[in-house]
mmCIF file with all atom_site columns, C-alpha atoms in Angstrom:
data_model
loop_
_atom_site.group_PDB
_atom_site.id
_atom_site.type_symbol
_atom_site.label_atom_id
_atom_site.label_alt_id
_atom_site.label_comp_id
_atom_site.label_asym_id
_atom_site.label_entity_id
_atom_site.label_seq_id
_atom_site.pdbx_PDB_ins_code
_atom_site.Cartn_x
_atom_site.Cartn_y
_atom_site.Cartn_z
_atom_site.occupancy
_atom_site.B_iso_or_equiv
_atom_site.pdbx_formal_charge
_atom_site.auth_seq_id
_atom_site.auth_comp_id
_atom_site.auth_asym_id
_atom_site.auth_atom_id
_atom_site.pdbx_PDB_model_num
ATOM 1   C CA . UNK A 1 1   ? -10.156 5.343   14.012  1.00 91.00 ? 1   UNK A CA 1
ATOM 2   C CA . UNK A 1 2   ? -8.176  5.390   10.851  1.00 94.00 ? 2   UNK A CA 1
ATOM 3   C CA . UNK A 1 3   ? -4.255  4.018   10.535  1.00 96.00 ? 3   UNK A CA 1
ATOM 4   C CA . UNK A 1 4   ? -2.500  4.715   7.703   1.00 97.00 ? 4   UNK A CA 1
ATOM 5   C CA . UNK A 1 5   ? 0.186   1.959   6.945   1.00 97.00 ? 5   UNK A CA 1
ATOM 6   C CA . UNK A 1 6   ? 2.979   3.269   5.048   1.00 97.00 ? 6   UNK A CA 1
ATOM 7   C CA . UNK A 1 7   ? 5.743   1.950   2.610   1.00 95.00 ? 7   UNK A CA 1
ATOM 8   C CA . UNK A 1 8   ? 7.943   1.576   -0.075  1.00 92.00 ? 8   UNK A CA 1
ATOM 9   C CA . UNK A 1 9   ? 7.170   -0.712  -3.384  1.00 88.00 ? 9   UNK A CA 1
ATOM 10  C CA . UNK A 1 10  ? 8.400   -4.025  -1.973  1.00 89.00 ? 10  UNK A CA 1
ATOM 11  C CA . UNK A 1 11  ? 8.068   -3.185  1.958   1.00 92.00 ? 11  UNK A CA 1
ATOM 12  C CA . UNK A 1 12  ? 5.112   -5.984  1.874   1.00 89.00 ? 12  UNK A CA 1
ATOM 13  C CA . UNK A 1 13  ? 2.846   -3.754  2.683   1.00 91.00 ? 13  UNK A CA 1
ATOM 14  C CA . UNK A 1 14  ? -0.593  -5.070  0.857   1.00 88.00 ? 14  UNK A CA 1
ATOM 15  C CA . UNK A 1 15  ? 0.114   -8.573  2.532   1.00 87.00 ? 15  UNK A CA 1
ATOM 16  C CA . UNK A 1 16  ? 1.204   -7.231  6.199   1.00 92.00 ? 16  UNK A CA 1
ATOM 17  C CA . UNK A 1 17  ? -1.961  -4.547  6.022   1.00 93.00 ? 17  UNK A CA 1
ATOM 18  C CA . UNK A 1 18  ? -4.334  -7.624  5.168   1.00 92.00 ? 18  UNK A CA 1
ATOM 19  C CA . UNK A 1 19  ? -2.779  -9.583  8.189   1.00 92.00 ? 19  UNK A CA 1
ATOM 20  C CA . UNK A 1 20  ? -3.193  -6.750  10.326  1.00 94.00 ? 20  UNK A CA 1
ATOM 21  C CA . UNK A 1 21  ? -6.633  -5.759  9.676   1.00 94.00 ? 21  UNK A CA 1
ATOM 22  C CA . UNK A 1 22  ? -7.609  -10.054 9.769   1.00 93.00 ? 22  UNK A CA 1
ATOM 23  C CA . UNK A 1 23  ? -5.806  -9.239  13.673  1.00 91.00 ? 23  UNK A CA 1
ATOM 24  C CA . UNK A 1 24  ? -7.597  -6.091  14.802  1.00 91.00 ? 24  UNK A CA 1
ATOM 25  C CA . UNK A 1 25  ? -10.984 -6.260  12.802  1.00 91.00 ? 25  UNK A CA 1
ATOM 26  C CA . UNK A 1 26  ? -10.505 -3.580  11.185  1.00 94.00 ? 26  UNK A CA 1
ATOM 27  C CA . UNK A 1 27  ? -11.573 -2.873  7.580   1.00 94.00 ? 27  UNK A CA 1
ATOM 28  C CA . UNK A 1 28  ? -8.474  -3.286  4.824   1.00 94.00 ? 28  UNK A CA 1
ATOM 29  C CA . UNK A 1 29  ? -8.991  0.162   2.744   1.00 94.00 ? 29  UNK A CA 1
ATOM 30  C CA . UNK A 1 30  ? -6.554  -0.541  -0.249  1.00 91.00 ? 30  UNK A CA 1
ATOM 31  C CA . UNK A 1 31  ? -6.955  2.316   -2.703  1.00 86.00 ? 31  UNK A CA 1
ATOM 32  C CA . UNK A 1 32  ? -6.191  1.102   -5.572  1.00 83.00 ? 32  UNK A CA 1
ATOM 33  C CA . UNK A 1 33  ? -8.854  -1.792  -5.110  1.00 87.00 ? 33  UNK A CA 1
ATOM 34  C CA . UNK A 1 34  ? -11.372 1.182   -4.106  1.00 88.00 ? 34  UNK A CA 1
ATOM 35  C CA . UNK A 1 35  ? -10.856 2.541   -7.309  1.00 86.00 ? 35  UNK A CA 1
ATOM 36  C CA . UNK A 1 36  ? -11.790 -0.615  -9.420  1.00 87.00 ? 36  UNK A CA 1
ATOM 37  C CA . UNK A 1 37  ? -14.507 -1.361  -7.569  1.00 88.00 ? 37  UNK A CA 1
ATOM 38  C CA . UNK A 1 38  ? -15.743 2.126   -7.556  1.00 87.00 ? 38  UNK A CA 1
ATOM 39  C CA . UNK A 1 39  ? -15.442 2.220   -11.404 1.00 90.00 ? 39  UNK A CA 1
ATOM 40  C CA . UNK A 1 40  ? -16.582 -1.063  -11.913 1.00 91.00 ? 40  UNK A CA 1
ATOM 41  C CA . UNK A 1 41  ? -19.982 -0.175  -9.868  1.00 91.00 ? 41  UNK A CA 1
ATOM 42  C CA . UNK A 1 42  ? -20.174 2.591   -12.278 1.00 91.00 ? 42  UNK A CA 1
ATOM 43  C CA . UNK A 1 43  ? -20.628 4.902   -9.295  1.00 89.00 ? 43  UNK A CA 1
ATOM 44  C CA . UNK A 1 44  ? -20.511 8.755   -9.670  1.00 90.00 ? 44  UNK A CA 1
ATOM 45  C CA . UNK A 1 45  ? -17.303 9.098   -7.986  1.00 87.00 ? 45  UNK A CA 1
ATOM 46  C CA . UNK A 1 46  ? -16.225 6.050   -10.054 1.00 88.00 ? 46  UNK A CA 1
ATOM 47  C CA . UNK A 1 47  ? -17.197 7.613   -13.896 1.00 91.00 ? 47  UNK A CA 1
ATOM 48  C CA . UNK A 1 48  ? -15.242 10.899  -12.024 1.00 90.00 ? 48  UNK A CA 1
ATOM 49  C CA . UNK A 1 49  ? -12.032 8.726   -10.972 1.00 88.00 ? 49  UNK A CA 1
ATOM 50  C CA . UNK A 1 50  ? -12.184 6.931   -14.730 1.00 88.00 ? 50  UNK A CA 1
ATOM 51  C CA . UNK A 1 51  ? -12.011 9.995   -16.687 1.00 90.00 ? 51  UNK A CA 1
ATOM 52  C CA . UNK A 1 52  ? -9.199  11.129  -15.684 1.00 86.00 ? 52  UNK A CA 1
ATOM 53  C CA . UNK A 1 53  ? -7.794  7.568   -15.527 1.00 83.00 ? 53  UNK A CA 1
ATOM 54  C CA . UNK A 1 54  ? -8.970  8.008   -19.570 1.00 84.00 ? 54  UNK A CA 1
ATOM 55  C CA . UNK A 1 55  ? -7.338  10.829  -20.261 1.00 83.00 ? 55  UNK A CA 1
ATOM 56  C CA . UNK A 1 56  ? -3.786  9.485   -18.694 1.00 76.00 ? 56  UNK A CA 1
ATOM 57  C CA . UNK A 1 57  ? -3.661  12.152  -15.894 1.00 78.00 ? 57  UNK A CA 1
ATOM 58  C CA . UNK A 1 58  ? -3.784  11.679  -11.924 1.00 76.00 ? 58  UNK A CA 1
ATOM 59  C CA . UNK A 1 59  ? -7.042  11.672  -10.564 1.00 84.00 ? 59  UNK A CA 1
ATOM 60  C CA . UNK A 1 60  ? -7.240  15.034  -8.363  1.00 88.00 ? 60  UNK A CA 1
ATOM 61  C CA . UNK A 1 61  ? -6.887  14.432  -4.140  1.00 87.00 ? 61  UNK A CA 1
ATOM 62  C CA . UNK A 1 62  ? -10.508 15.438  -3.459  1.00 87.00 ? 62  UNK A CA 1
ATOM 63  C CA . UNK A 1 63  ? -11.788 12.746  -5.536  1.00 88.00 ? 63  UNK A CA 1
ATOM 64  C CA . UNK A 1 64  ? -9.980  10.092  -3.905  1.00 89.00 ? 64  UNK A CA 1
ATOM 65  C CA . UNK A 1 65  ? -10.982 11.419  -0.755  1.00 89.00 ? 65  UNK A CA 1
ATOM 66  C CA . UNK A 1 66  ? -14.485 11.010  -1.669  1.00 88.00 ? 66  UNK A CA 1
ATOM 67  C CA . UNK A 1 67  ? -14.570 7.324   -2.523  1.00 87.00 ? 67  UNK A CA 1
ATOM 68  C CA . UNK A 1 68  ? -12.397 6.977   0.651   1.00 89.00 ? 68  UNK A CA 1
ATOM 69  C CA . UNK A 1 69  ? -15.449 8.827   2.662   1.00 87.00 ? 69  UNK A CA 1
ATOM 70  C CA . UNK A 1 70  ? -18.173 6.951   1.189   1.00 87.00 ? 70  UNK A CA 1
ATOM 71  C CA . UNK A 1 71  ? -15.886 3.521   1.982   1.00 89.00 ? 71  UNK A CA 1
ATOM 72  C CA . UNK A 1 72  ? -15.119 4.579   5.546   1.00 88.00 ? 72  UNK A CA 1
ATOM 73  C CA . UNK A 1 73  ? -18.981 5.469   6.008   1.00 88.00 ? 73  UNK A CA 1
ATOM 74  C CA . UNK A 1 74  ? -19.913 1.683   5.640   1.00 90.00 ? 74  UNK A CA 1
ATOM 75  C CA . UNK A 1 75  ? -20.642 -0.836  8.350   1.00 92.00 ? 75  UNK A CA 1
ATOM 76  C CA . UNK A 1 76  ? -17.854 -2.459  8.428   1.00 91.00 ? 76  UNK A CA 1
ATOM 77  C CA . UNK A 1 77  ? -15.265 0.714   8.730   1.00 89.00 ? 77  UNK A CA 1
ATOM 78  C CA . UNK A 1 78  ? -17.339 2.967   10.776  1.00 85.00 ? 78  UNK A CA 1
ATOM 79  C CA . UNK A 1 79  ? -14.748 1.904   13.810  1.00 87.00 ? 79  UNK A CA 1
ATOM 80  C CA . UNK A 1 80  ? -11.290 0.917   12.455  1.00 91.00 ? 80  UNK A CA 1
ATOM 81  C CA . UNK A 1 81  ? -9.697  0.830   8.799   1.00 95.00 ? 81  UNK A CA 1
ATOM 82  C CA . UNK A 1 82  ? -6.288  0.512   7.675   1.00 96.00 ? 82  UNK A CA 1
ATOM 83  C CA . UNK A 1 83  ? -5.440  2.424   4.222   1.00 95.00 ? 83  UNK A CA 1
ATOM 84  C CA . UNK A 1 84  ? -3.174  1.066   2.384   1.00 93.00 ? 84  UNK A CA 1
ATOM 85  C CA . UNK A 1 85  ? -1.828  3.345   -0.566  1.00 88.00 ? 85  UNK A CA 1
ATOM 86  C CA . UNK A 1 86  ? -3.296  6.680   0.922   1.00 91.00 ? 86  UNK A CA 1
ATOM 87  C CA . UNK A 1 87  ? -1.746  9.060   1.500   1.00 93.00 ? 87  UNK A CA 1
ATOM 88  C CA . UNK A 1 88  ? 1.013   8.994   -1.007  1.00 88.00 ? 88  UNK A CA 1
ATOM 89  C CA . UNK A 1 89  ? 1.951   12.688  -0.250  1.00 90.00 ? 89  UNK A CA 1
ATOM 90  C CA . UNK A 1 90  ? 2.401   15.712  1.938   1.00 92.00 ? 90  UNK A CA 1
ATOM 91  C CA . UNK A 1 91  ? -0.861  17.227  0.000   1.00 91.00 ? 91  UNK A CA 1
ATOM 92  C CA . UNK A 1 92  ? -2.710  14.053  0.345   1.00 91.00 ? 92  UNK A CA 1
ATOM 93  C CA . UNK A 1 93  ? -2.089  13.633  3.703   1.00 94.00 ? 93  UNK A CA 1
ATOM 94  C CA . UNK A 1 94  ? -3.237  17.155  4.616   1.00 93.00 ? 94  UNK A CA 1
ATOM 95  C CA . UNK A 1 95  ? -6.333  16.590  2.686   1.00 91.00 ? 95  UNK A CA 1
ATOM 96  C CA . UNK A 1 96  ? -7.112  13.381  4.709   1.00 92.00 ? 96  UNK A CA 1
ATOM 97  C CA . UNK A 1 97  ? -6.871  15.216  7.530   1.00 93.00 ? 97  UNK A CA 1
ATOM 98  C CA . UNK A 1 98  ? -8.882  17.994  6.527   1.00 92.00 ? 98  UNK A CA 1
ATOM 99  C CA . UNK A 1 99  ? -11.436 15.689  5.522   1.00 89.00 ? 99  UNK A CA 1
ATOM 100 C CA . UNK A 1 100 ? -11.939 13.732  8.853   1.00 88.00 ? 100 UNK A CA 1
ATOM 101 C CA . UNK A 1 101 ? -10.179 15.205  11.517  1.00 82.00 ? 101 UNK A CA 1
ATOM 102 C CA . UNK A 1 102 ? -13.305 17.453  12.387  1.00 86.00 ? 102 UNK A CA 1
ATOM 103 C CA . UNK A 1 103 ? -15.593 14.227  12.339  1.00 86.00 ? 103 UNK A CA 1
ATOM 104 C CA . UNK A 1 104 ? -13.633 13.011  15.117  1.00 87.00 ? 104 UNK A CA 1
ATOM 105 C CA . UNK A 1 105 ? -11.790 10.061  13.580  1.00 89.00 ? 105 UNK A CA 1
ATOM 106 C CA . UNK A 1 106 ? -8.165  10.011  14.732  1.00 91.00 ? 106 UNK A CA 1
ATOM 107 C CA . UNK A 1 107 ? -5.915  9.786   11.954  1.00 94.00 ? 107 UNK A CA 1
ATOM 108 C CA . UNK A 1 108 ? -2.692  7.673   13.234  1.00 96.00 ? 108 UNK A CA 1
ATOM 109 C CA . UNK A 1 109 ? 0.421   5.930   10.918  1.00 97.00 ? 109 UNK A CA 1
ATOM 110 C CA . UNK A 1 110 ? 2.554   3.103   11.165  1.00 97.00 ? 110 UNK A CA 1
ATOM 111 C CA . UNK A 1 111 ? 5.359   3.311   8.774   1.00 97.00 ? 111 UNK A CA 1
ATOM 112 C CA . UNK A 1 112 ? 6.480   -0.475  7.766   1.00 96.00 ? 112 UNK A CA 1
ATOM 113 C CA . UNK A 1 113 ? 10.358  0.767   7.012   1.00 96.00 ? 113 UNK A CA 1
ATOM 114 C CA . UNK A 1 114 ? 12.693  -1.371  4.699   1.00 96.00 ? 114 UNK A CA 1
ATOM 115 C CA . UNK A 1 115 ? 16.258  -0.551  3.576   1.00 95.00 ? 115 UNK A CA 1
ATOM 116 C CA . UNK A 1 116 ? 16.525  0.547   -0.099  1.00 95.00 ? 116 UNK A CA 1
ATOM 117 C CA . UNK A 1 117 ? 19.041  -2.511  -1.050  1.00 95.00 ? 117 UNK A CA 1
ATOM 118 C CA . UNK A 1 118 ? 16.972  -4.890  0.063   1.00 95.00 ? 118 UNK A CA 1
ATOM 119 C CA . UNK A 1 119 ? 13.645  -2.967  -1.310  1.00 95.00 ? 119 UNK A CA 1
ATOM 120 C CA . UNK A 1 120 ? 15.560  -3.405  -4.692  1.00 95.00 ? 120 UNK A CA 1
ATOM 121 C CA . UNK A 1 121 ? 16.484  -6.282  -4.131  1.00 94.00 ? 121 UNK A CA 1
ATOM 122 C CA . UNK A 1 122 ? 13.181  -7.578  -3.359  1.00 92.00 ? 122 UNK A CA 1
ATOM 123 C CA . UNK A 1 123 ? 11.618  -5.831  -6.944  1.00 93.00 ? 123 UNK A CA 1
ATOM 124 C CA . UNK A 1 124 ? 14.289  -6.289  -9.270  1.00 95.00 ? 124 UNK A CA 1
ATOM 125 C CA . UNK A 1 125 ? 14.394  -10.538 -8.201  1.00 95.00 ? 125 UNK A CA 1
ATOM 126 C CA . UNK A 1 126 ? 10.653  -10.448 -9.478  1.00 94.00 ? 126 UNK A CA 1
ATOM 127 C CA . UNK A 1 127 ? 10.577  -13.230 -12.254 1.00 96.00 ? 127 UNK A CA 1
ATOM 128 C CA . UNK A 1 128 ? 6.657   -13.682 -13.809 1.00 95.00 ? 128 UNK A CA 1
ATOM 129 C CA . UNK A 1 129 ? 5.482   -16.836 -16.271 1.00 96.00 ? 129 UNK A CA 1
ATOM 130 C CA . UNK A 1 130 ? 5.675   -15.661 -19.547 1.00 96.00 ? 130 UNK A CA 1
ATOM 131 C CA . UNK A 1 131 ? 2.717   -18.466 -20.399 1.00 96.00 ? 131 UNK A CA 1
ATOM 132 C CA . UNK A 1 132 ? 0.222   -18.536 -17.346 1.00 96.00 ? 132 UNK A CA 1
ATOM 133 C CA . UNK A 1 133 ? 1.461   -15.253 -15.496 1.00 93.00 ? 133 UNK A CA 1
ATOM 134 C CA . UNK A 1 134 ? 2.650   -17.380 -11.992 1.00 95.00 ? 134 UNK A CA 1
ATOM 135 C CA . UNK A 1 135 ? 4.659   -14.799 -9.817  1.00 94.00 ? 135 UNK A CA 1
ATOM 136 C CA . UNK A 1 136 ? 8.152   -16.086 -8.681  1.00 96.00 ? 136 UNK A CA 1
ATOM 137 C CA . UNK A 1 137 ? 11.183  -14.359 -6.739  1.00 95.00 ? 137 UNK A CA 1
ATOM 138 C CA . UNK A 1 138 ? 15.012  -15.652 -7.447  1.00 94.00 ? 138 UNK A CA 1
ATOM 139 C CA . UNK A 1 139 ? 15.508  -16.115 -3.806  1.00 90.00 ? 139 UNK A CA 1
ATOM 140 C CA . UNK A 1 140 ? 12.368  -16.224 -1.799  1.00 87.00 ? 140 UNK A CA 1
ATOM 141 C CA . UNK A 1 141 ? 10.331  -18.037 -4.759  1.00 93.00 ? 141 UNK A CA 1
ATOM 142 C CA . UNK A 1 142 ? 12.985  -19.848 -6.910  1.00 96.00 ? 142 UNK A CA 1
ATOM 143 C CA . UNK A 1 143 ? 11.609  -22.216 -9.812  1.00 97.00 ? 143 UNK A CA 1
ATOM 144 C CA . UNK A 1 144 ? 12.620  -26.078 -9.314  1.00 97.00 ? 144 UNK A CA 1
ATOM 145 C CA . UNK A 1 145 ? 14.094  -25.804 -12.565 1.00 96.00 ? 145 UNK A CA 1
ATOM 146 C CA . UNK A 1 146 ? 16.278  -22.346 -13.425 1.00 94.00 ? 146 UNK A CA 1
ATOM 147 C CA . UNK A 1 147 ? 14.008  -19.782 -15.667 1.00 95.00 ? 147 UNK A CA 1
ATOM 148 C CA . UNK A 1 148 ? 11.211  -22.117 -16.098 1.00 97.00 ? 148 UNK A CA 1
ATOM 149 C CA . UNK A 1 149 ? 7.535   -22.130 -14.811 1.00 97.00 ? 149 UNK A CA 1
ATOM 150 C CA . UNK A 1 150 ? 7.043   -25.383 -12.423 1.00 97.00 ? 150 UNK A CA 1
ATOM 151 C CA . UNK A 1 151 ? 3.532   -25.147 -13.465 1.00 96.00 ? 151 UNK A CA 1
ATOM 152 C CA . UNK A 1 152 ? 3.169   -24.484 -17.667 1.00 97.00 ? 152 UNK A CA 1
ATOM 153 C CA . UNK A 1 153 ? 7.454   -25.287 -18.246 1.00 96.00 ? 153 UNK A CA 1
ATOM 154 C CA . UNK A 1 154 ? 7.366   -21.694 -20.027 1.00 97.00 ? 154 UNK A CA 1
ATOM 155 C CA . UNK A 1 155 ? 10.299  -19.123 -19.695 1.00 97.00 ? 155 UNK A CA 1
ATOM 156 C CA . UNK A 1 156 ? 10.213  -17.041 -16.886 1.00 97.00 ? 156 UNK A CA 1
ATOM 157 C CA . UNK A 1 157 ? 10.365  -13.281 -17.842 1.00 97.00 ? 157 UNK A CA 1
ATOM 158 C CA . UNK A 1 158 ? 11.394  -9.890  -15.949 1.00 95.00 ? 158 UNK A CA 1
ATOM 159 C CA . UNK A 1 159 ? 8.578   -7.586  -16.518 1.00 90.00 ? 159 UNK A CA 1
ATOM 160 C CA . UNK A 1 160 ? 9.552   -3.698  -17.655 1.00 88.00 ? 160 UNK A CA 1
ATOM 161 C CA . UNK A 1 161 ? 8.643   -2.382  -14.017 1.00 84.00 ? 161 UNK A CA 1
ATOM 162 C CA . UNK A 1 162 ? 11.010  -4.977  -12.715 1.00 91.00 ? 162 UNK A CA 1
ATOM 163 C CA . UNK A 1 163 ? 13.918  -3.874  -14.265 1.00 92.00 ? 163 UNK A CA 1
ATOM 164 C CA . UNK A 1 164 ? 16.980  -2.298  -12.615 1.00 93.00 ? 164 UNK A CA 1
ATOM 165 C CA . UNK A 1 165 ? 16.798  1.092   -14.078 1.00 92.00 ? 165 UNK A CA 1
ATOM 166 C CA . UNK A 1 166 ? 12.973  1.546   -13.688 1.00 91.00 ? 166 UNK A CA 1
ATOM 167 C CA . UNK A 1 167 ? 13.293  0.066   -9.899  1.00 91.00 ? 167 UNK A CA 1
ATOM 168 C CA . UNK A 1 168 ? 16.117  2.404   -9.094  1.00 93.00 ? 168 UNK A CA 1
ATOM 169 C CA . UNK A 1 169 ? 14.277  5.340   -11.041 1.00 90.00 ? 169 UNK A CA 1
ATOM 170 C CA . UNK A 1 170 ? 11.016  4.484   -9.224  1.00 86.00 ? 170 UNK A CA 1
ATOM 171 C CA . UNK A 1 171 ? 12.354  4.391   -5.494  1.00 91.00 ? 171 UNK A CA 1
ATOM 172 C CA . UNK A 1 172 ? 13.775  7.308   -5.898  1.00 90.00 ? 172 UNK A CA 1
ATOM 173 C CA . UNK A 1 173 ? 10.639  9.167   -6.599  1.00 86.00 ? 173 UNK A CA 1
ATOM 174 C CA . UNK A 1 174 ? 8.493   7.553   -4.387  1.00 88.00 ? 174 UNK A CA 1
ATOM 175 C CA . UNK A 1 175 ? 10.905  6.965   -1.406  1.00 93.00 ? 175 UNK A CA 1
ATOM 176 C CA . UNK A 1 176 ? 10.869  11.016  -1.445  1.00 92.00 ? 176 UNK A CA 1
ATOM 177 C CA . UNK A 1 177 ? 7.276   11.409  -1.426  1.00 90.00 ? 177 UNK A CA 1
ATOM 178 C CA . UNK A 1 178 ? 7.068   9.010   1.341   1.00 94.00 ? 178 UNK A CA 1
ATOM 179 C CA . UNK A 1 179 ? 9.531   10.722  3.251   1.00 95.00 ? 179 UNK A CA 1
ATOM 180 C CA . UNK A 1 180 ? 7.654   13.485  3.422   1.00 95.00 ? 180 UNK A CA 1
ATOM 181 C CA . UNK A 1 181 ? 4.679   11.821  4.070   1.00 96.00 ? 181 UNK A CA 1
ATOM 182 C CA . UNK A 1 182 ? 6.361   10.688  7.163   1.00 97.00 ? 182 UNK A CA 1
ATOM 183 C CA . UNK A 1 183 ? 7.362   13.912  8.439   1.00 97.00 ? 183 UNK A CA 1
ATOM 184 C CA . UNK A 1 184 ? 3.679   14.951  8.605   1.00 96.00 ? 184 UNK A CA 1
ATOM 185 C CA . UNK A 1 185 ? 2.778   12.457  10.800  1.00 96.00 ? 185 UNK A CA 1
ATOM 186 C CA . UNK A 1 186 ? 6.118   12.291  13.021  1.00 97.00 ? 186 UNK A CA 1
ATOM 187 C CA . UNK A 1 187 ? 6.362   16.005  13.508  1.00 97.00 ? 187 UNK A CA 1
ATOM 188 C CA . UNK A 1 188 ? 3.019   15.678  15.121  1.00 95.00 ? 188 UNK A CA 1
ATOM 189 C CA . UNK A 1 189 ? 3.379   12.306  17.132  1.00 94.00 ? 189 UNK A CA 1
ATOM 190 C CA . UNK A 1 190 ? 1.083   10.161  15.243  1.00 95.00 ? 190 UNK A CA 1
ATOM 191 C CA . UNK A 1 191 ? 3.563   8.113   13.805  1.00 96.00 ? 191 UNK A CA 1
ATOM 192 C CA . UNK A 1 192 ? 5.504   4.400   15.396  1.00 96.00 ? 192 UNK A CA 1
ATOM 193 C CA . UNK A 1 193 ? 7.931   2.645   12.816  1.00 97.00 ? 193 UNK A CA 1
ATOM 194 C CA . UNK A 1 194 ? 8.363   -0.784  12.359  1.00 97.00 ? 194 UNK A CA 1
ATOM 195 C CA . UNK A 1 195 ? 11.505  -2.945  10.532  1.00 95.00 ? 195 UNK A CA 1
ATOM 196 C CA . UNK A 1 196 ? 9.807   -4.225  7.849   1.00 93.00 ? 196 UNK A CA 1
ATOM 197 C CA . UNK A 1 197 ? 12.575  -6.993  7.354   1.00 92.00 ? 197 UNK A CA 1
ATOM 198 C CA . UNK A 1 198 ? 12.408  -10.809 9.099   1.00 89.00 ? 198 UNK A CA 1
ATOM 199 C CA . UNK A 1 199 ? 10.063  -13.592 9.653   1.00 89.00 ? 199 UNK A CA 1
ATOM 200 C CA . UNK A 1 200 ? 6.570   -12.730 8.395   1.00 86.00 ? 200 UNK A CA 1
ATOM 201 C CA . UNK A 1 201 ? 4.792   -13.255 11.948  1.00 90.00 ? 201 UNK A CA 1
ATOM 202 C CA . UNK A 1 202 ? 7.732   -11.650 13.914  1.00 93.00 ? 202 UNK A CA 1
ATOM 203 C CA . UNK A 1 203 ? 6.879   -8.590  11.971  1.00 94.00 ? 203 UNK A CA 1
ATOM 204 C CA . UNK A 1 204 ? 3.191   -8.982  12.059  1.00 93.00 ? 204 UNK A CA 1
ATOM 205 C CA . UNK A 1 205 ? 3.235   -9.248  15.863  1.00 94.00 ? 205 UNK A CA 1
ATOM 206 C CA . UNK A 1 206 ? 5.348   -6.166  15.886  1.00 95.00 ? 206 UNK A CA 1
ATOM 207 C CA . UNK A 1 207 ? 2.374   -4.468  13.653  1.00 95.00 ? 207 UNK A CA 1
ATOM 208 C CA . UNK A 1 208 ? -0.365  -5.747  15.983  1.00 94.00 ? 208 UNK A CA 1
ATOM 209 C CA . UNK A 1 209 ? 1.629   -4.021  19.334  1.00 95.00 ? 209 UNK A CA 1
ATOM 210 C CA . UNK A 1 210 ? 2.388   -0.965  17.198  1.00 95.00 ? 210 UNK A CA 1
ATOM 211 C CA . UNK A 1 211 ? -1.239  -0.413  16.076  1.00 94.00 ? 211 UNK A CA 1
ATOM 212 C CA . UNK A 1 212 ? -2.306  -0.768  19.913  1.00 93.00 ? 212 UNK A CA 1
ATOM 213 C CA . UNK A 1 213 ? 0.011   1.454   20.963  1.00 92.00 ? 213 UNK A CA 1
ATOM 214 C CA . UNK A 1 214 ? -1.598  4.086   19.043  1.00 89.00 ? 214 UNK A CA 1
ATOM 215 C CA . UNK A 1 215 ? -5.296  3.041   20.511  1.00 85.00 ? 215 UNK A CA 1
ATOM 216 C CA . UNK A 1 216 ? -6.174  0.838   16.906  1.00 85.00 ? 216 UNK A CA 1
ATOM 217 C CA . UNK A 1 217 ? -6.840  -2.487  18.698  1.00 70.00 ? 217 UNK A CA 1
ATOM 218 C CA . UNK A 1 218 ? -9.377  -5.367  18.565  1.00 60.00 ? 218 UNK A CA 1
#
């Protein structure tokens, strides 16, 4: 079975995907990591993907699906796998179904739902050390001394990606695409929703229960 974990930037999807994989014994396939691994290995798929990335264009869906297919054919991913970072669009969701539904692998999805105001606060509150790169958050992981790194004392900065205007534009674009993907799985009865706000352990328990409800359990 293939479980797609959906969520907006700042929803905590990566962290929760790792925890869910550990709880269910599934392989965790983050497409960003997959691209980097294939490129580093110099595989044919990796070289093809790199040619698009180097040209500054989007990697075609069929190339990404090819990478996912190669990864899912490995022994640790033959039974259960969690996809993190794909699909991001309605067309990608359709491509995923077309590639794997004929093989008999069921595809279901869980949405880690977080209100846009909370997403904005999570993303704009991030800070990073200008010296050693250590991450902070003004609310969830503040430094001992305001605006200074605990480790090296350098000034903390806001990355350009985390500036309020950039975050607003990013969320507007990605939430619209996410809504389209969510509708694909909701319309076909393959979607569960877990609220992504609260204690991390409680969210993890809800995700495990949602995964079990769609037949994705250890």
